[in-house]
Every structure is written in structure tokens, then in C-alpha cells.
Amino acid sequence: MSRQFQLTVVIPNLNRAHSLIRAALSVRDDSADIEIVVVDDCSDSDLSAEYDRLRDMDVRVFRQDVRQGGCAARNRGVREGTGTHVSFLDSDDVWMAGRHDRVRRFYAAPGTARTVLVSGALLHVNGEIRKPHQPAWRPGRSLVEYVYRDMGRFQTSMLNLPVEIVRECPWNEDLRVNQDTDLGMRMDRAGIGFHIDPEPGVIKEESIRPGRITTGRETADLSHAWYRRESKDWSPAARSGYHLQDRVWRLADSGRRREAFIALARSLGPPVSPRETARRALSMVAGPRLYARLRGGYRKNVQLPGDVDAVQQAASRTWHDLDARAQAVCAGARDGAGQGPDPQTTIAETR
């Protein structure tokens, strides 16, 4: 007899307090029935006060003894969770209302036991909510073709799946970058199917800020090394798409402009999106500040199709509301710090 549906949401965390609280609040607002598992990847910061507040919200908190990276934290969360199905959420992203019910209804249908449900996403970029293009899934299309040729989004916080699948195909703990695409590729090779949910289920934080592990010279080189290992059987269009969507911005963000322009030229053989190529070229020539002003002026004077709709407006209100509530929780946690048990004991999971 099959078990009753139970969803576990796994949130890895490293040194984040405010955004982690915001992420957990967003999940808990959607349903009290969701099991939330936070795995602390051996943070340098003392987050014991914030973790105590999370436990008050029935969040289970675990701590890695040594830092092992986000993939290891996600695998730990899967092992510790008790759900029949698991969703992933990065600690700076926001879960959207209604996602729990959509996941439950999808997996109640027959024939979905070997399928990954990919939630739709909105983007939070420097205070603005944006709606990215998400192409439909074409039957017979490989995951790598969908991501790099079709420019489809397949990111950690969008993934929902039966727990047996991620136990069969766990996160690759040796990777620091390209973790989600690598996972999807291995699932694809294992015969796992994918379904794209057109409804937004997450707001992804994509504001440019220093210190993100996805930027910097080292991660640009690690990503390219992964590409060279994995791309031997990719189509020319998928290889072009990798350079356009991955290589170019990693090099540009780490200050390697000359290499970024070479990668941009590499993305033209064959071109997969002339518009995106032109946008990235303009952003590199103008620089981030001037490009942001140009883009803002263009959007102000030209109403783009579907520029701001009711969903985006509601998402913006949700983001700001959660942000304010998370700030209040963190302030209360800090005010009450030092009055409870020893931080080294409170950071361990309380069953």
C-alpha cells in the first residue's frame, strides 16, 4: 500500500539569517502540512537564535560538522526528511502560495512516479519582479537541449520530485557550480521524465551582489571544466547555448572581459538567440550601471508585452511582506540571544 502524500522542502544554508527566515516563512505560509528541513553547512556565523525561531515554526534544523557544500547539504536533507516527495529551495529564494497543492495534485495523477515537476519561476532582480520566458517541454528533447538550446530554466528551487528519484540520482557533491543542470542530465540519462509547470512556484533571487559563489574566476573555470567533461555528445546548438547562458556572464562578472567577448563570439556558431546575444553584448560594453539605467529607461518608455501583470504585482507584495516579517523575526531573535541554551547545543536538531 502506497504512503499518503507528504512533501518535504529541503533548504541548505550557509551564514544566512534574514533570507533564510524569509524562505522558511514563505513555505510555512503555503501549508502547515509541509515538512521543512534546513541543513546548515557549518556556518561561520552563530545562527543559533535564528534557528530557535525556526524550530518554533516546526522547522527541523541540522548542522554539518564540516563544510561540504550545497549538494551535500541537500543530500543530507533528503536523508533526514520523512516525506514521500521532496522540493528544494535555496535560502535566498521565496516559495509561492499554491505550490504545495499543485505538487500534490500532479503526483496524485497516474504515471507521474518517474517524473520531475519543474515549477515556474519569477525573478527578483534589484527590487524588481520579472517574468522570464520558459519554453514548453518538447517530447523527445534531452534535458541539456532544453536548458542550453531552448534556453529553458531548470534550477534548484524549481524542482519537485518523488524522494526515490533523488535517492537514485543524488546531487553530485563534488560540484560547486552547474549542480542543477548536472543533476537533470543524470536523471535524463536514467530515464526520468520532466514536466514544466506553467504556474510560478518560486521567486528566485537574482540580484547581482558580491560574494555569491556562482561568480568569480574560480567558479568560471570550474564551470568550463565541467562543460568540457560533459559536452562531448552535445549538439552544436547546445554548446553555443552554454557559452551564451553560462560562460559569458561568469567571465564578465569576474572581470575577464576579453575572454567574455570571445565566449560571446563562440555562442554564434550556431546562434541560439540573437536577441539574448545582443543584450549580453550591450551589457558588457555599457557596464552594469549604465546598462541598468538604459534598461530602466527603455522599460519606462516602452511597455513590453506582459511587462507587469497581476501575478508579478502580487509577487512583489509577497516579497516585501515576507522581507519585513523576516527582519522582525531576526530582530527579535537577536534581542533574545544569550538567554537560552548554549549555541553549540541549540544548533543541533531538536527532535
mmCIF file of C-alpha atoms in Angstrom:
data_model
loop_
_atom_site.group_PDB
_atom_site.id
_atom_site.type_symbol
_atom_site.label_atom_id
_atom_site.label_comp_id
_atom_site.label_asym_id
_atom_site.label_seq_id
_atom_site.Cartn_x
_atom_site.Cartn_y
_atom_site.Cartn_z
ATOM 1 C CA MET A 1 0.000 0.000 0.000
ATOM 2 C CA SER A 2 1.433 3.384 -1.012
ATOM 3 C CA ARG A 3 2.084 6.020 1.619
ATOM 4 C CA GLN A 4 -0.046 9.145 1.820
ATOM 5 C CA PHE A 5 1.500 12.163 0.081
ATOM 6 C CA GLN A 6 3.838 14.153 2.315
ATOM 7 C CA LEU A 7 6.056 16.934 0.993
ATOM 8 C CA THR A 8 9.473 17.752 2.444
ATOM 9 C CA VAL A 9 11.149 21.035 1.489
ATOM 10 C CA VAL A 10 14.941 20.972 1.857
ATOM 11 C CA ILE A 11 16.720 24.309 2.377
ATOM 12 C CA PRO A 12 20.542 24.336 2.620
ATOM 13 C CA ASN A 13 22.039 27.341 4.390
ATOM 14 C CA LEU A 14 25.425 28.964 4.859
ATOM 15 C CA ASN A 15 25.709 32.077 7.037
ATOM 16 C CA ARG A 16 22.321 33.477 6.019
ATOM 17 C CA ALA A 17 19.827 34.620 8.645
ATOM 18 C CA HIS A 18 17.341 37.115 7.218
ATOM 19 C CA SER A 19 16.839 35.486 3.808
ATOM 20 C CA LEU A 20 16.634 32.010 5.374
ATOM 21 C CA ILE A 21 13.862 33.156 7.714
ATOM 22 C CA ARG A 22 12.110 34.730 4.722
ATOM 23 C CA ALA A 23 12.343 31.462 2.775
ATOM 24 C CA ALA A 24 11.005 29.394 5.673
ATOM 25 C CA LEU A 25 8.131 31.822 6.307
ATOM 26 C CA SER A 26 7.119 31.599 2.649
ATOM 27 C CA VAL A 27 6.914 27.802 2.799
ATOM 28 C CA ARG A 28 5.063 27.749 6.097
ATOM 29 C CA ASP A 29 2.569 30.331 4.809
ATOM 30 C CA ASP A 30 1.643 27.967 1.974
ATOM 31 C CA SER A 31 0.857 24.955 4.171
ATOM 32 C CA ALA A 32 1.262 23.777 7.740
ATOM 33 C CA ASP A 33 1.483 20.229 6.342
ATOM 34 C CA ILE A 34 4.882 20.746 4.699
ATOM 35 C CA GLU A 35 7.908 19.321 6.470
ATOM 36 C CA ILE A 36 10.706 21.907 6.299
ATOM 37 C CA VAL A 37 14.273 20.663 6.709
ATOM 38 C CA VAL A 38 17.112 23.199 6.991
ATOM 39 C CA VAL A 39 20.684 21.912 6.732
ATOM 40 C CA ASP A 40 23.346 24.311 7.975
ATOM 41 C CA ASP A 41 26.595 23.773 6.059
ATOM 42 C CA CYS A 42 28.854 24.552 9.015
ATOM 43 C CA SER A 43 28.194 28.303 9.056
ATOM 44 C CA ASP A 44 30.826 30.650 10.478
ATOM 45 C CA SER A 45 28.103 32.883 11.925
ATOM 46 C CA ASP A 46 26.300 31.995 15.140
ATOM 47 C CA LEU A 47 22.751 31.426 13.907
ATOM 48 C CA SER A 48 21.507 29.610 16.990
ATOM 49 C CA ALA A 49 18.981 32.346 17.867
ATOM 50 C CA GLU A 50 17.512 32.319 14.356
ATOM 51 C CA TYR A 51 17.404 28.530 14.317
ATOM 52 C CA ASP A 52 15.484 28.575 17.584
ATOM 53 C CA ARG A 53 12.884 30.781 15.894
ATOM 54 C CA LEU A 54 12.692 28.306 13.020
ATOM 55 C CA ARG A 55 12.054 25.453 15.442
ATOM 56 C CA ASP A 56 9.154 27.475 16.818
ATOM 57 C CA MET A 57 7.773 27.222 13.248
ATOM 58 C CA ASP A 58 8.194 23.403 13.305
ATOM 59 C CA VAL A 59 11.274 23.565 11.105
ATOM 60 C CA ARG A 60 13.792 20.760 11.569
ATOM 61 C CA VAL A 61 17.363 22.073 11.666
ATOM 62 C CA PHE A 62 20.523 20.019 11.133
ATOM 63 C CA ARG A 63 24.158 21.105 11.097
ATOM 64 C CA GLN A 64 27.017 19.639 9.089
ATOM 65 C CA ASP A 65 30.114 19.049 11.228
ATOM 66 C CA VAL A 66 32.363 20.227 8.392
ATOM 67 C CA ARG A 67 31.556 22.367 5.366
ATOM 68 C CA GLN A 68 30.740 20.124 2.420
ATOM 69 C CA GLY A 69 28.831 22.381 0.020
ATOM 70 C CA GLY A 70 25.226 22.806 -1.049
ATOM 71 C CA CYS A 71 24.912 19.431 -2.770
ATOM 72 C CA ALA A 72 25.958 17.534 0.341
ATOM 73 C CA ALA A 73 23.552 19.641 2.417
ATOM 74 C CA ARG A 74 20.686 18.795 0.044
ATOM 75 C CA ASN A 75 21.526 15.092 0.144
ATOM 76 C CA ARG A 76 21.587 15.268 3.943
ATOM 77 C CA GLY A 77 18.194 16.960 3.919
ATOM 78 C CA VAL A 78 16.769 14.189 1.736
ATOM 79 C CA ARG A 79 18.111 11.548 4.132
ATOM 80 C CA GLU A 80 16.698 13.322 7.188
ATOM 81 C CA GLY A 81 13.313 14.110 5.633
ATOM 82 C CA THR A 82 10.308 11.875 6.104
ATOM 83 C CA GLY A 83 8.235 12.883 3.076
ATOM 84 C CA THR A 84 7.215 10.798 0.093
ATOM 85 C CA HIS A 85 8.160 13.730 -2.144
ATOM 86 C CA VAL A 86 10.789 16.442 -1.878
ATOM 87 C CA SER A 87 11.138 20.001 -3.150
ATOM 88 C CA PHE A 88 14.254 22.126 -2.976
ATOM 89 C CA LEU A 89 14.551 25.796 -2.085
ATOM 90 C CA ASP A 90 17.686 27.923 -1.865
ATOM 91 C CA SER A 91 17.862 30.020 1.267
ATOM 92 C CA ASP A 92 17.635 33.336 -0.611
ATOM 93 C CA ASP A 93 14.564 32.385 -2.669
ATOM 94 C CA VAL A 94 10.843 32.606 -1.863
ATOM 95 C CA TRP A 95 8.251 29.826 -2.141
ATOM 96 C CA MET A 96 4.963 30.947 -3.709
ATOM 97 C CA ALA A 97 1.495 30.214 -2.379
ATOM 98 C CA GLY A 98 -0.292 27.309 -4.015
ATOM 99 C CA ARG A 99 2.824 25.327 -4.935
ATOM 100 C CA HIS A 100 2.154 22.625 -2.347
ATOM 101 C CA ASP A 101 -1.298 21.911 -3.759
ATOM 102 C CA ARG A 102 -0.038 21.864 -7.355
ATOM 103 C CA VAL A 103 2.694 19.389 -6.460
ATOM 104 C CA ARG A 104 0.216 17.196 -4.574
ATOM 105 C CA ARG A 105 -2.306 17.201 -7.437
ATOM 106 C CA PHE A 106 0.349 16.451 -10.038
ATOM 107 C CA TYR A 107 1.632 13.379 -8.215
ATOM 108 C CA ALA A 108 -1.895 12.147 -7.498
ATOM 109 C CA ALA A 109 -2.272 11.563 -11.234
ATOM 110 C CA PRO A 110 -1.275 8.160 -12.613
ATOM 111 C CA GLY A 111 2.039 7.764 -14.413
ATOM 112 C CA THR A 112 3.945 10.510 -12.572
ATOM 113 C CA ALA A 113 6.094 8.375 -10.273
ATOM 114 C CA ARG A 114 9.139 8.716 -12.578
ATOM 115 C CA THR A 115 8.691 12.403 -13.374
ATOM 116 C CA VAL A 116 10.286 15.600 -12.062
ATOM 117 C CA LEU A 117 7.838 18.508 -11.782
ATOM 118 C CA VAL A 118 9.626 21.763 -12.637
ATOM 119 C CA SER A 119 7.799 24.723 -11.085
ATOM 120 C CA GLY A 120 7.585 28.008 -12.932
ATOM 121 C CA ALA A 121 9.688 30.879 -11.615
ATOM 122 C CA LEU A 122 9.618 34.637 -11.240
ATOM 123 C CA LEU A 123 12.841 36.579 -10.723
ATOM 124 C CA HIS A 124 13.663 39.204 -8.097
ATOM 125 C CA VAL A 125 16.326 41.493 -9.564
ATOM 126 C CA ASN A 126 17.340 44.595 -7.599
ATOM 127 C CA GLY A 127 13.854 45.132 -6.195
ATOM 128 C CA GLU A 128 12.002 44.331 -9.424
ATOM 129 C CA ILE A 129 9.929 41.222 -10.112
ATOM 130 C CA ARG A 130 10.483 39.897 -13.619
ATOM 131 C CA LYS A 131 8.826 37.112 -15.558
ATOM 132 C CA PRO A 132 11.346 35.095 -17.597
ATOM 133 C CA HIS A 133 10.494 33.182 -20.738
ATOM 134 C CA GLN A 134 10.062 29.452 -20.056
ATOM 135 C CA PRO A 135 9.680 27.322 -23.206
ATOM 136 C CA ALA A 136 7.385 24.311 -23.308
ATOM 137 C CA TRP A 137 8.941 20.880 -22.956
ATOM 138 C CA ARG A 138 9.157 19.138 -26.320
ATOM 139 C CA PRO A 139 8.675 15.355 -26.223
ATOM 140 C CA GLY A 140 11.947 13.622 -27.015
ATOM 141 C CA ARG A 141 14.047 16.665 -26.127
ATOM 142 C CA SER A 142 17.009 15.958 -23.838
ATOM 143 C CA LEU A 143 17.467 17.991 -20.680
ATOM 144 C CA VAL A 144 20.683 19.578 -21.911
ATOM 145 C CA GLU A 145 19.000 20.619 -25.178
ATOM 146 C CA TYR A 146 16.104 22.114 -23.222
ATOM 147 C CA VAL A 147 18.406 24.129 -20.962
ATOM 148 C CA TYR A 148 21.021 25.320 -23.432
ATOM 149 C CA ARG A 149 19.390 25.188 -26.874
ATOM 150 C CA ASP A 150 15.827 26.136 -25.911
ATOM 151 C CA MET A 151 17.032 28.395 -23.044
ATOM 152 C CA GLY A 152 14.735 26.697 -20.549
ATOM 153 C CA ARG A 153 15.142 27.234 -16.828
ATOM 154 C CA PHE A 154 15.973 24.203 -14.694
ATOM 155 C CA GLN A 155 17.149 25.470 -11.326
ATOM 156 C CA THR A 156 17.351 24.038 -7.849
ATOM 157 C CA SER A 157 14.459 25.962 -6.293
ATOM 158 C CA MET A 158 12.130 24.888 -9.123
ATOM 159 C CA LEU A 159 12.477 21.128 -8.558
ATOM 160 C CA ASN A 160 9.845 18.807 -7.059
ATOM 161 C CA LEU A 161 10.089 15.019 -7.262
ATOM 162 C CA PRO A 162 9.403 11.697 -5.567
ATOM 163 C CA VAL A 163 12.057 11.067 -2.955
ATOM 164 C CA GLU A 164 13.014 7.747 -4.597
ATOM 165 C CA ILE A 165 14.267 9.617 -7.665
ATOM 166 C CA VAL A 166 16.713 11.828 -5.799
ATOM 167 C CA ARG A 167 17.903 8.825 -3.792
ATOM 168 C CA GLU A 168 18.568 7.046 -7.066
ATOM 169 C CA CYS A 169 20.212 10.159 -8.581
ATOM 170 C CA PRO A 170 21.616 12.195 -5.671
ATOM 171 C CA TRP A 171 23.250 15.594 -6.012
ATOM 172 C CA ASN A 172 26.891 15.410 -7.116
ATOM 173 C CA GLU A 173 28.774 16.518 -4.011
ATOM 174 C CA ASP A 174 31.991 17.135 -5.973
ATOM 175 C CA LEU A 175 30.465 20.060 -7.892
ATOM 176 C CA ARG A 176 30.394 23.705 -6.803
ATOM 177 C CA VAL A 177 28.694 25.017 -9.947
ATOM 178 C CA ASN A 178 26.297 23.672 -12.605
ATOM 179 C CA GLN A 179 24.832 21.455 -9.907
ATOM 180 C CA ASP A 180 21.208 21.612 -11.048
ATOM 181 C CA THR A 181 21.922 21.031 -14.741
ATOM 182 C CA ASP A 182 24.238 18.155 -13.883
ATOM 183 C CA LEU A 183 21.513 16.568 -11.738
ATOM 184 C CA GLY A 184 18.942 16.956 -14.517
ATOM 185 C CA MET A 185 21.285 15.442 -17.107
ATOM 186 C CA ARG A 186 21.895 12.366 -14.958
ATOM 187 C CA MET A 187 18.178 11.971 -14.296
ATOM 188 C CA ASP A 188 17.504 12.276 -18.024
ATOM 189 C CA ARG A 189 20.021 9.522 -18.754
ATOM 190 C CA ALA A 190 18.342 7.354 -16.104
ATOM 191 C CA GLY A 191 15.009 7.589 -17.927
ATOM 192 C CA ILE A 192 13.412 10.147 -15.597
ATOM 193 C CA GLY A 193 10.812 12.382 -17.284
ATOM 194 C CA PHE A 194 10.203 16.102 -16.811
ATOM 195 C CA HIS A 195 7.046 18.206 -16.710
ATOM 196 C CA ILE A 196 7.120 22.011 -16.831
ATOM 197 C CA ASP A 197 4.532 23.699 -14.605
ATOM 198 C CA PRO A 198 3.465 26.988 -16.264
ATOM 199 C CA GLU A 199 2.423 28.456 -12.908
ATOM 200 C CA PRO A 200 5.139 30.278 -10.891
ATOM 201 C CA GLY A 201 6.089 28.330 -7.784
ATOM 202 C CA VAL A 202 9.142 30.293 -6.669
ATOM 203 C CA ILE A 203 10.611 33.781 -6.740
ATOM 204 C CA LYS A 204 14.317 33.426 -7.405
ATOM 205 C CA GLU A 205 16.732 35.997 -6.040
ATOM 206 C CA GLU A 206 18.943 37.040 -8.947
ATOM 207 C CA SER A 207 20.137 40.449 -7.818
ATOM 208 C CA ILE A 208 23.816 40.967 -8.544
ATOM 209 C CA ARG A 209 25.771 41.163 -5.317
ATOM 210 C CA PRO A 210 29.365 40.450 -4.297
ATOM 211 C CA GLY A 211 30.264 37.199 -2.615
ATOM 212 C CA ARG A 212 27.910 34.879 -4.500
ATOM 213 C CA ILE A 213 29.548 31.501 -5.035
ATOM 214 C CA THR A 214 28.406 31.473 -8.669
ATOM 215 C CA THR A 215 30.697 34.397 -9.550
ATOM 216 C CA GLY A 216 34.451 34.754 -9.536
ATOM 217 C CA ARG A 217 37.405 33.453 -11.524
ATOM 218 C CA GLU A 218 37.479 30.067 -9.836
ATOM 219 C CA THR A 219 33.818 29.222 -10.464
ATOM 220 C CA ALA A 220 34.098 30.348 -14.091
ATOM 221 C CA ASP A 221 36.957 27.878 -14.550
ATOM 222 C CA LEU A 222 35.168 25.116 -12.643
ATOM 223 C CA SER A 223 32.093 25.548 -14.820
ATOM 224 C CA HIS A 224 34.156 25.394 -18.004
ATOM 225 C CA ALA A 225 35.935 22.254 -16.785
ATOM 226 C CA TRP A 226 32.520 20.663 -16.167
ATOM 227 C CA TYR A 227 31.416 21.696 -19.662
ATOM 228 C CA ARG A 228 34.480 20.130 -21.296
ATOM 229 C CA ARG A 229 33.863 16.864 -19.450
ATOM 230 C CA GLU A 230 30.153 16.660 -20.188
ATOM 231 C CA SER A 231 29.668 18.205 -23.630
ATOM 232 C CA LYS A 232 31.324 15.619 -25.880
ATOM 233 C CA ASP A 233 27.954 14.381 -27.195
ATOM 234 C CA TRP A 234 26.131 17.733 -27.130
ATOM 235 C CA SER A 235 24.762 19.283 -30.297
ATOM 236 C CA PRO A 236 26.485 22.415 -31.687
ATOM 237 C CA ALA A 237 23.438 24.474 -30.624
ATOM 238 C CA ALA A 238 23.654 23.222 -27.035
ATOM 239 C CA ARG A 239 27.343 24.126 -26.930
ATOM 240 C CA SER A 240 26.551 27.597 -28.240
ATOM 241 C CA GLY A 241 23.841 27.922 -25.623
ATOM 242 C CA TYR A 242 26.243 27.007 -22.821
ATOM 243 C CA HIS A 243 28.611 29.801 -23.847
ATOM 244 C CA LEU A 244 25.783 32.322 -24.165
ATOM 245 C CA GLN A 245 23.971 31.498 -20.941
ATOM 246 C CA ASP A 246 26.795 30.363 -18.678
ATOM 247 C CA ARG A 247 30.313 31.109 -19.851
ATOM 248 C CA VAL A 248 29.783 34.722 -20.925
ATOM 249 C CA TRP A 249 28.278 36.062 -17.694
ATOM 250 C CA ARG A 250 30.633 34.143 -15.405
ATOM 251 C CA LEU A 251 33.644 35.611 -17.202
ATOM 252 C CA ALA A 252 32.117 39.111 -17.344
ATOM 253 C CA ASP A 253 31.187 39.073 -13.649
ATOM 254 C CA SER A 254 34.718 38.031 -12.694
ATOM 255 C CA GLY A 255 36.246 40.890 -14.713
ATOM 256 C CA ARG A 256 37.569 38.784 -17.596
ATOM 257 C CA ARG A 257 36.049 40.936 -20.343
ATOM 258 C CA ARG A 258 38.268 39.835 -23.201
ATOM 259 C CA GLU A 259 37.511 36.167 -22.541
ATOM 260 C CA ALA A 260 33.827 37.027 -22.157
ATOM 261 C CA PHE A 261 33.718 38.570 -25.627
ATOM 262 C CA ILE A 262 35.495 35.514 -27.061
ATOM 263 C CA ALA A 263 32.861 33.306 -25.408
ATOM 264 C CA LEU A 264 30.127 35.536 -26.829
ATOM 265 C CA ALA A 265 31.576 35.056 -30.315
ATOM 266 C CA ARG A 266 31.704 31.311 -29.661
ATOM 267 C CA SER A 267 27.957 31.386 -28.908
ATOM 268 C CA LEU A 268 27.261 32.419 -32.518
ATOM 269 C CA GLY A 269 28.175 29.067 -34.031
ATOM 270 C CA PRO A 270 25.282 28.448 -34.429
ATOM 271 C CA PRO A 271 23.316 31.285 -32.781
ATOM 272 C CA VAL A 272 20.535 30.179 -30.428
ATOM 273 C CA SER A 273 19.104 33.595 -29.500
ATOM 274 C CA PRO A 274 20.244 36.702 -31.395
ATOM 275 C CA ARG A 275 18.255 38.910 -29.004
ATOM 276 C CA GLU A 276 19.967 37.471 -25.925
ATOM 277 C CA THR A 277 23.342 37.712 -27.645
ATOM 278 C CA ALA A 278 22.742 41.398 -28.378
ATOM 279 C CA ARG A 279 21.565 42.036 -24.809
ATOM 280 C CA ARG A 280 24.657 40.460 -23.287
ATOM 281 C CA ALA A 281 26.953 42.316 -25.694
ATOM 282 C CA LEU A 282 25.317 45.645 -24.767
ATOM 283 C CA SER A 283 25.561 44.900 -21.043
ATOM 284 C CA MET A 284 29.295 44.178 -21.333
ATOM 285 C CA VAL A 285 30.028 47.245 -23.460
ATOM 286 C CA ALA A 286 27.958 49.620 -21.300
ATOM 287 C CA GLY A 287 28.878 48.161 -17.926
ATOM 288 C CA PRO A 288 26.387 47.158 -15.212
ATOM 289 C CA ARG A 289 25.425 50.660 -14.019
ATOM 290 C CA LEU A 290 24.902 52.245 -17.425
ATOM 291 C CA TYR A 291 23.158 49.141 -18.713
ATOM 292 C CA ALA A 292 20.774 49.192 -15.730
ATOM 293 C CA ARG A 293 19.910 52.839 -16.476
ATOM 294 C CA LEU A 294 19.424 52.113 -20.170
ATOM 295 C CA ARG A 295 17.234 49.134 -19.419
ATOM 296 C CA GLY A 296 15.217 51.064 -16.847
ATOM 297 C CA GLY A 297 14.631 53.932 -19.259
ATOM 298 C CA TYR A 298 13.596 51.576 -22.025
ATOM 299 C CA ARG A 299 11.128 49.729 -19.813
ATOM 300 C CA LYS A 300 9.716 53.026 -18.575
ATOM 301 C CA ASN A 301 9.041 54.358 -22.068
ATOM 302 C CA VAL A 302 8.159 51.126 -23.859
ATOM 303 C CA GLN A 303 5.545 48.832 -22.321
ATOM 304 C CA LEU A 304 6.805 45.362 -23.132
ATOM 305 C CA PRO A 305 4.257 42.563 -23.690
ATOM 306 C CA GLY A 306 3.372 41.102 -20.324
ATOM 307 C CA ASP A 307 5.771 43.526 -18.638
ATOM 308 C CA VAL A 308 3.989 43.775 -15.286
ATOM 309 C CA ASP A 309 0.854 41.769 -14.691
ATOM 310 C CA ALA A 310 -1.241 40.924 -11.664
ATOM 311 C CA VAL A 311 0.906 37.895 -10.822
ATOM 312 C CA GLN A 312 4.067 39.994 -10.732
ATOM 313 C CA GLN A 313 2.375 42.703 -8.680
ATOM 314 C CA ALA A 314 1.151 40.138 -6.171
ATOM 315 C CA ALA A 315 4.604 38.546 -6.061
ATOM 316 C CA SER A 316 6.176 41.927 -5.370
ATOM 317 C CA ARG A 317 3.807 42.495 -2.446
ATOM 318 C CA THR A 318 4.515 38.997 -1.150
ATOM 319 C CA TRP A 319 8.272 39.549 -1.334
ATOM 320 C CA HIS A 320 8.135 42.849 0.548
ATOM 321 C CA ASP A 321 5.760 41.454 3.184
ATOM 322 C CA LEU A 322 7.968 38.419 3.804
ATOM 323 C CA ASP A 323 11.052 40.614 3.863
ATOM 324 C CA ALA A 324 9.579 42.813 6.589
ATOM 325 C CA ARG A 325 8.385 39.840 8.633
ATOM 326 C CA ALA A 326 11.798 38.165 8.353
ATOM 327 C CA GLN A 327 13.501 41.341 9.552
ATOM 328 C CA ALA A 328 11.192 41.437 12.559
ATOM 329 C CA VAL A 329 11.878 37.780 13.374
ATOM 330 C CA CYS A 330 15.642 38.300 13.118
ATOM 331 C CA ALA A 331 15.482 41.422 15.281
ATOM 332 C CA GLY A 332 13.511 39.523 17.904
ATOM 333 C CA ALA A 333 15.939 36.618 17.755
ATOM 334 C CA ARG A 334 18.937 38.905 18.267
ATOM 335 C CA ASP A 335 17.224 40.774 21.115
ATOM 336 C CA GLY A 336 16.611 37.484 22.904
ATOM 337 C CA ALA A 337 20.023 35.969 22.184
ATOM 338 C CA GLY A 338 22.109 34.880 25.130
ATOM 339 C CA GLN A 339 19.126 33.968 27.289
ATOM 340 C CA GLY A 340 18.720 30.404 26.063
ATOM 341 C CA PRO A 341 20.812 27.236 25.947
ATOM 342 C CA ASP A 342 24.396 27.130 24.734
ATOM 343 C CA PRO A 343 24.653 27.903 20.972
ATOM 344 C CA GLN A 344 26.608 24.716 20.299
ATOM 345 C CA THR A 345 23.721 22.630 21.595
ATOM 346 C CA THR A 346 20.828 24.649 20.203
ATOM 347 C CA ILE A 347 22.189 24.455 16.664
ATOM 348 C CA ALA A 348 21.792 20.675 16.716
ATOM 349 C CA GLU A 349 18.415 19.321 15.613
ATOM 350 C CA THR A 350 15.760 19.076 18.266
ATOM 351 C CA ARG A 351 13.513 16.079 17.639
#
